mmCIF file of C-alpha atoms in Angstrom:
data_model
loop_
_atom_site.group_PDB
_atom_site.id
_atom_site.type_symbol
_atom_site.label_atom_id
_atom_site.label_comp_id
_atom_site.label_asym_id
_atom_site.label_seq_id
_atom_site.Cartn_x
_atom_site.Cartn_y
_atom_site.Cartn_z
ATOM 1 C CA SER A 1 0.399 -0.115 -0.084
ATOM 2 C CA HIS A 2 1.057 3.549 -0.349
ATOM 3 C CA THR A 3 0.530 4.417 3.156
ATOM 4 C CA ARG A 4 4.047 2.007 4.024
ATOM 5 C CA ALA A 5 5.523 3.709 1.469
ATOM 6 C CA PHE A 6 5.129 7.354 2.648
ATOM 7 C CA ALA A 7 5.963 6.032 6.038
ATOM 8 C CA LEU A 8 8.896 8.243 7.038
ATOM 9 C CA ARG A 9 11.353 9.001 10.723
ATOM 10 C CA ARG A 10 9.450 11.791 12.512
ATOM 11 C CA ASP A 11 12.991 13.404 12.553
ATOM 12 C CA ALA A 12 13.091 13.312 8.832
ATOM 13 C CA PRO A 13 13.565 17.184 7.439
ATOM 14 C CA ALA A 14 10.530 19.634 6.525
ATOM 15 C CA TRP A 15 11.303 19.112 2.843
ATOM 16 C CA ILE A 16 11.297 15.294 3.193
ATOM 17 C CA GLY A 17 7.354 15.972 4.127
ATOM 18 C CA VAL A 18 6.013 18.446 1.239
ATOM 19 C CA THR A 19 7.857 15.624 -1.033
ATOM 20 C CA ARG A 20 5.703 13.042 0.902
ATOM 21 C CA GLY A 21 2.801 15.532 0.507
ATOM 22 C CA ILE A 22 3.451 16.195 -2.788
ATOM 23 C CA ALA A 23 3.368 12.071 -3.684
ATOM 24 C CA GLN A 24 0.540 11.413 -1.561
ATOM 25 C CA ASP A 25 -1.344 14.664 -3.438
ATOM 26 C CA ARG A 26 -0.370 12.744 -6.821
ATOM 27 C CA VAL A 27 -2.276 9.353 -5.697
ATOM 28 C CA HIS A 28 -5.061 11.219 -4.315
ATOM 29 C CA ASP A 29 -4.130 10.663 -0.681
ATOM 30 C CA MET A 30 -5.731 14.256 -0.104
ATOM 31 C CA ALA A 31 -5.908 13.600 3.984
ATOM 32 C CA GLY A 32 -2.323 12.127 3.819
ATOM 33 C CA ALA A 33 -1.105 14.953 1.899
ATOM 34 C CA GLU A 34 -2.421 17.555 4.314
ATOM 35 C CA ALA A 35 -1.161 16.304 7.250
ATOM 36 C CA SER A 36 2.269 15.780 5.878
ATOM 37 C CA PHE A 37 2.176 19.635 4.780
ATOM 38 C CA LEU A 38 0.874 20.455 8.087
ATOM 39 C CA GLU A 39 3.856 18.681 9.889
ATOM 40 C CA ALA A 40 6.471 19.987 7.343
ATOM 41 C CA ALA A 41 4.872 23.743 8.369
ATOM 42 C CA HIS A 42 5.390 22.798 12.063
ATOM 43 C CA LEU A 43 8.978 21.828 11.557
ATOM 44 C CA ALA A 44 9.861 25.177 9.374
ATOM 45 C CA PRO A 45 7.689 27.890 10.858
ATOM 46 C CA ASP A 46 10.141 30.188 8.852
ATOM 47 C CA ASP A 47 9.898 28.652 5.152
ATOM 48 C CA LEU A 48 7.654 30.840 2.877
ATOM 49 C CA GLN A 49 7.559 27.788 0.237
ATOM 50 C CA ILE A 50 6.730 25.296 2.611
ATOM 51 C CA HIS A 51 3.571 27.260 3.750
ATOM 52 C CA GLY A 52 2.882 27.978 -0.465
ATOM 53 C CA ASN A 53 2.986 24.385 -0.745
ATOM 54 C CA LEU A 54 0.580 24.012 2.266
ATOM 55 C CA ALA A 55 -1.827 26.904 1.235
ATOM 56 C CA THR A 56 -1.842 25.947 -2.159
ATOM 57 C CA HIS A 57 -2.940 22.091 -1.056
ATOM 58 C CA GLN A 58 -6.013 23.511 1.232
ATOM 59 C CA MET A 59 -7.101 26.432 -1.518
ATOM 60 C CA GLY A 60 -6.976 23.407 -4.194
ATOM 61 C CA LEU A 61 -9.047 21.666 -1.573
ATOM 62 C CA ALA A 62 -11.445 24.412 -0.998
ATOM 63 C CA HIS A 63 -10.229 24.716 2.299
ATOM 64 C CA HIS A 64 -10.223 28.450 2.263
ATOM 65 C CA ALA A 65 -10.679 29.073 6.281
ATOM 66 C CA GLU A 66 -8.140 26.477 6.730
ATOM 67 C CA ALA A 67 -5.893 28.108 4.311
ATOM 68 C CA GLU A 68 -6.297 31.862 6.049
ATOM 69 C CA PRO A 69 -3.867 31.037 8.826
ATOM 70 C CA THR A 70 -1.237 29.514 6.555
ATOM 71 C CA LEU A 71 -1.632 32.808 4.271
ATOM 72 C CA LEU A 72 -1.484 35.306 6.942
ATOM 73 C CA ARG A 73 1.817 33.206 8.062
ATOM 74 C CA MET A 74 3.229 33.613 4.454
ATOM 75 C CA LEU A 75 2.359 37.583 4.592
ATOM 76 C CA GLU A 76 4.360 37.586 7.996
ATOM 77 C CA LEU A 77 7.285 36.228 6.489
ATOM 78 C CA ASP A 78 6.986 38.008 3.205
ATOM 79 C CA PRO A 79 4.372 41.216 3.073
ATOM 80 C CA GLY A 80 3.274 42.123 -0.016
ATOM 81 C CA ASN A 81 3.669 38.511 -1.472
ATOM 82 C CA PRO A 82 1.384 38.521 -4.656
ATOM 83 C CA TYR A 83 0.638 34.941 -4.657
ATOM 84 C CA ALA A 84 -0.289 34.715 -0.689
ATOM 85 C CA LEU A 85 -2.449 37.933 -1.149
ATOM 86 C CA SER A 86 -4.262 36.726 -4.096
ATOM 87 C CA MET A 87 -5.161 33.339 -2.879
ATOM 88 C CA LEU A 88 -6.481 35.401 0.661
ATOM 89 C CA ALA A 89 -8.134 37.325 -1.450
ATOM 90 C CA HIS A 90 -9.844 34.317 -3.228
ATOM 91 C CA ALA A 91 -10.566 32.369 0.255
ATOM 92 C CA ARG A 92 -12.200 35.335 1.553
ATOM 93 C CA GLN A 93 -14.398 35.879 -2.021
ATOM 94 C CA GLN A 94 -15.525 32.264 -1.592
ATOM 95 C CA ARG A 95 -16.034 32.749 2.206
ATOM 96 C CA CYS A 96 -18.222 36.310 1.410
ATOM 97 C CA GLU A 97 -15.811 37.782 4.153
ATOM 98 C CA TRP A 98 -15.979 41.305 2.416
ATOM 99 C CA GLU A 99 -13.854 43.011 4.974
ATOM 100 C CA GLY A 100 -10.403 44.404 4.010
ATOM 101 C CA LEU A 101 -11.216 42.890 0.514
ATOM 102 C CA GLU A 102 -10.550 46.322 -1.122
ATOM 103 C CA ALA A 103 -7.270 47.023 0.400
ATOM 104 C CA LEU A 104 -6.005 43.231 -0.631
ATOM 105 C CA PHE A 105 -7.472 44.137 -4.478
ATOM 106 C CA GLY A 106 -5.350 47.453 -4.660
ATOM 107 C CA ALA A 107 -2.342 45.550 -3.058
ATOM 108 C CA ILE A 108 -2.607 42.876 -5.951
ATOM 109 C CA THR A 109 -3.159 45.234 -8.514
ATOM 110 C CA THR A 110 -0.413 47.489 -7.438
ATOM 111 C CA ARG A 111 2.387 44.887 -7.589
ATOM 112 C CA LEU A 112 1.019 43.054 -10.445
ATOM 113 C CA GLU A 113 1.143 46.669 -12.316
ATOM 114 C CA ALA A 114 4.489 47.265 -10.921
ATOM 115 C CA SER A 115 6.046 44.967 -13.790
ATOM 116 C CA ASP A 116 5.518 42.658 -16.512
ATOM 117 C CA ASP A 117 9.178 41.386 -15.927
ATOM 118 C CA ASP A 118 9.138 40.551 -12.418
ATOM 119 C CA ARG A 119 8.651 36.524 -12.615
ATOM 120 C CA SER A 120 9.462 35.944 -9.039
ATOM 121 C CA TYR A 121 6.217 36.049 -8.177
ATOM 122 C CA ILE A 122 3.353 34.066 -9.475
ATOM 123 C CA VAL A 123 -0.196 34.521 -8.656
ATOM 124 C CA ASN A 124 -3.347 32.206 -10.206
ATOM 125 C CA PRO A 125 -4.523 34.159 -13.489
ATOM 126 C CA TYR A 126 -7.816 32.582 -13.037
ATOM 127 C CA TRP A 127 -8.457 34.033 -9.646
ATOM 128 C CA ILE A 128 -6.961 37.817 -10.833
ATOM 129 C CA LEU A 129 -10.406 37.259 -13.437
ATOM 130 C CA GLY A 130 -12.936 37.539 -10.231
ATOM 131 C CA LEU A 131 -10.886 41.139 -9.016
ATOM 132 C CA PRO A 132 -11.344 44.266 -10.239
ATOM 133 C CA ALA A 133 -8.005 44.207 -11.372
ATOM 134 C CA SER A 134 -6.984 46.059 -14.551
ATOM 135 C CA PRO A 135 -6.047 44.650 -17.887
ATOM 136 C CA ARG A 136 -2.365 45.011 -17.585
ATOM 137 C CA ALA A 137 -2.590 43.697 -14.209
ATOM 138 C CA GLN A 138 -4.281 40.418 -15.798
ATOM 139 C CA LEU A 139 -1.925 40.253 -18.613
ATOM 140 C CA ASN A 140 0.867 40.323 -16.126
ATOM 141 C CA ALA A 141 -0.695 37.643 -14.170
ATOM 142 C CA ALA A 142 -0.737 35.304 -17.342
ATOM 143 C CA LYS A 143 2.736 36.338 -18.270
ATOM 144 C CA ARG A 144 4.240 35.506 -15.014
ATOM 145 C CA TRP A 145 2.015 32.121 -14.951
ATOM 146 C CA ALA A 146 3.186 31.018 -17.994
#
C-alpha cells in the first residue's frame, strides 16, 4: 500500500514532508497530503515555500477557512507576496468575507502592474479574473503564470 511507502522517520527534515505530501496528493491521498504539509510547516515555521505548498493544497481542496492562517503566515514572512495576497482574496471571496478585500485588491493590482518582467512572484491568473484588476494586471499575471 502507498501508506507504507510514505512512512518516514519523525525526525526527517521538513522538505521530506513536502515531498511526501506532493506524492500523496498525486495518488489522491488528500488527508495524508495535508497532514504531511502541516507537519512540514510545523517543522519549518519560517519557510515561505513550505507554507506556500500547504496553502496551495488547502485552496485546491476548497478549504478556504483553513488556508487563511497559512496565508497570513506567508504574509508575515513576506509582506506583499502577490501569490499569498491573491489566494487570501480568493479565499475570502469564496467565504463571502468582504471586510478588507478592497485593500487586498489594491495591493495585488499595484504589485501586478509594477512590472511585467518580475517573474519571481506568480499568481493564479484565473483568480485575478475575479478581482477588479486592470487589463495590464491581468496580462502580467498571465505572463508570470505561463
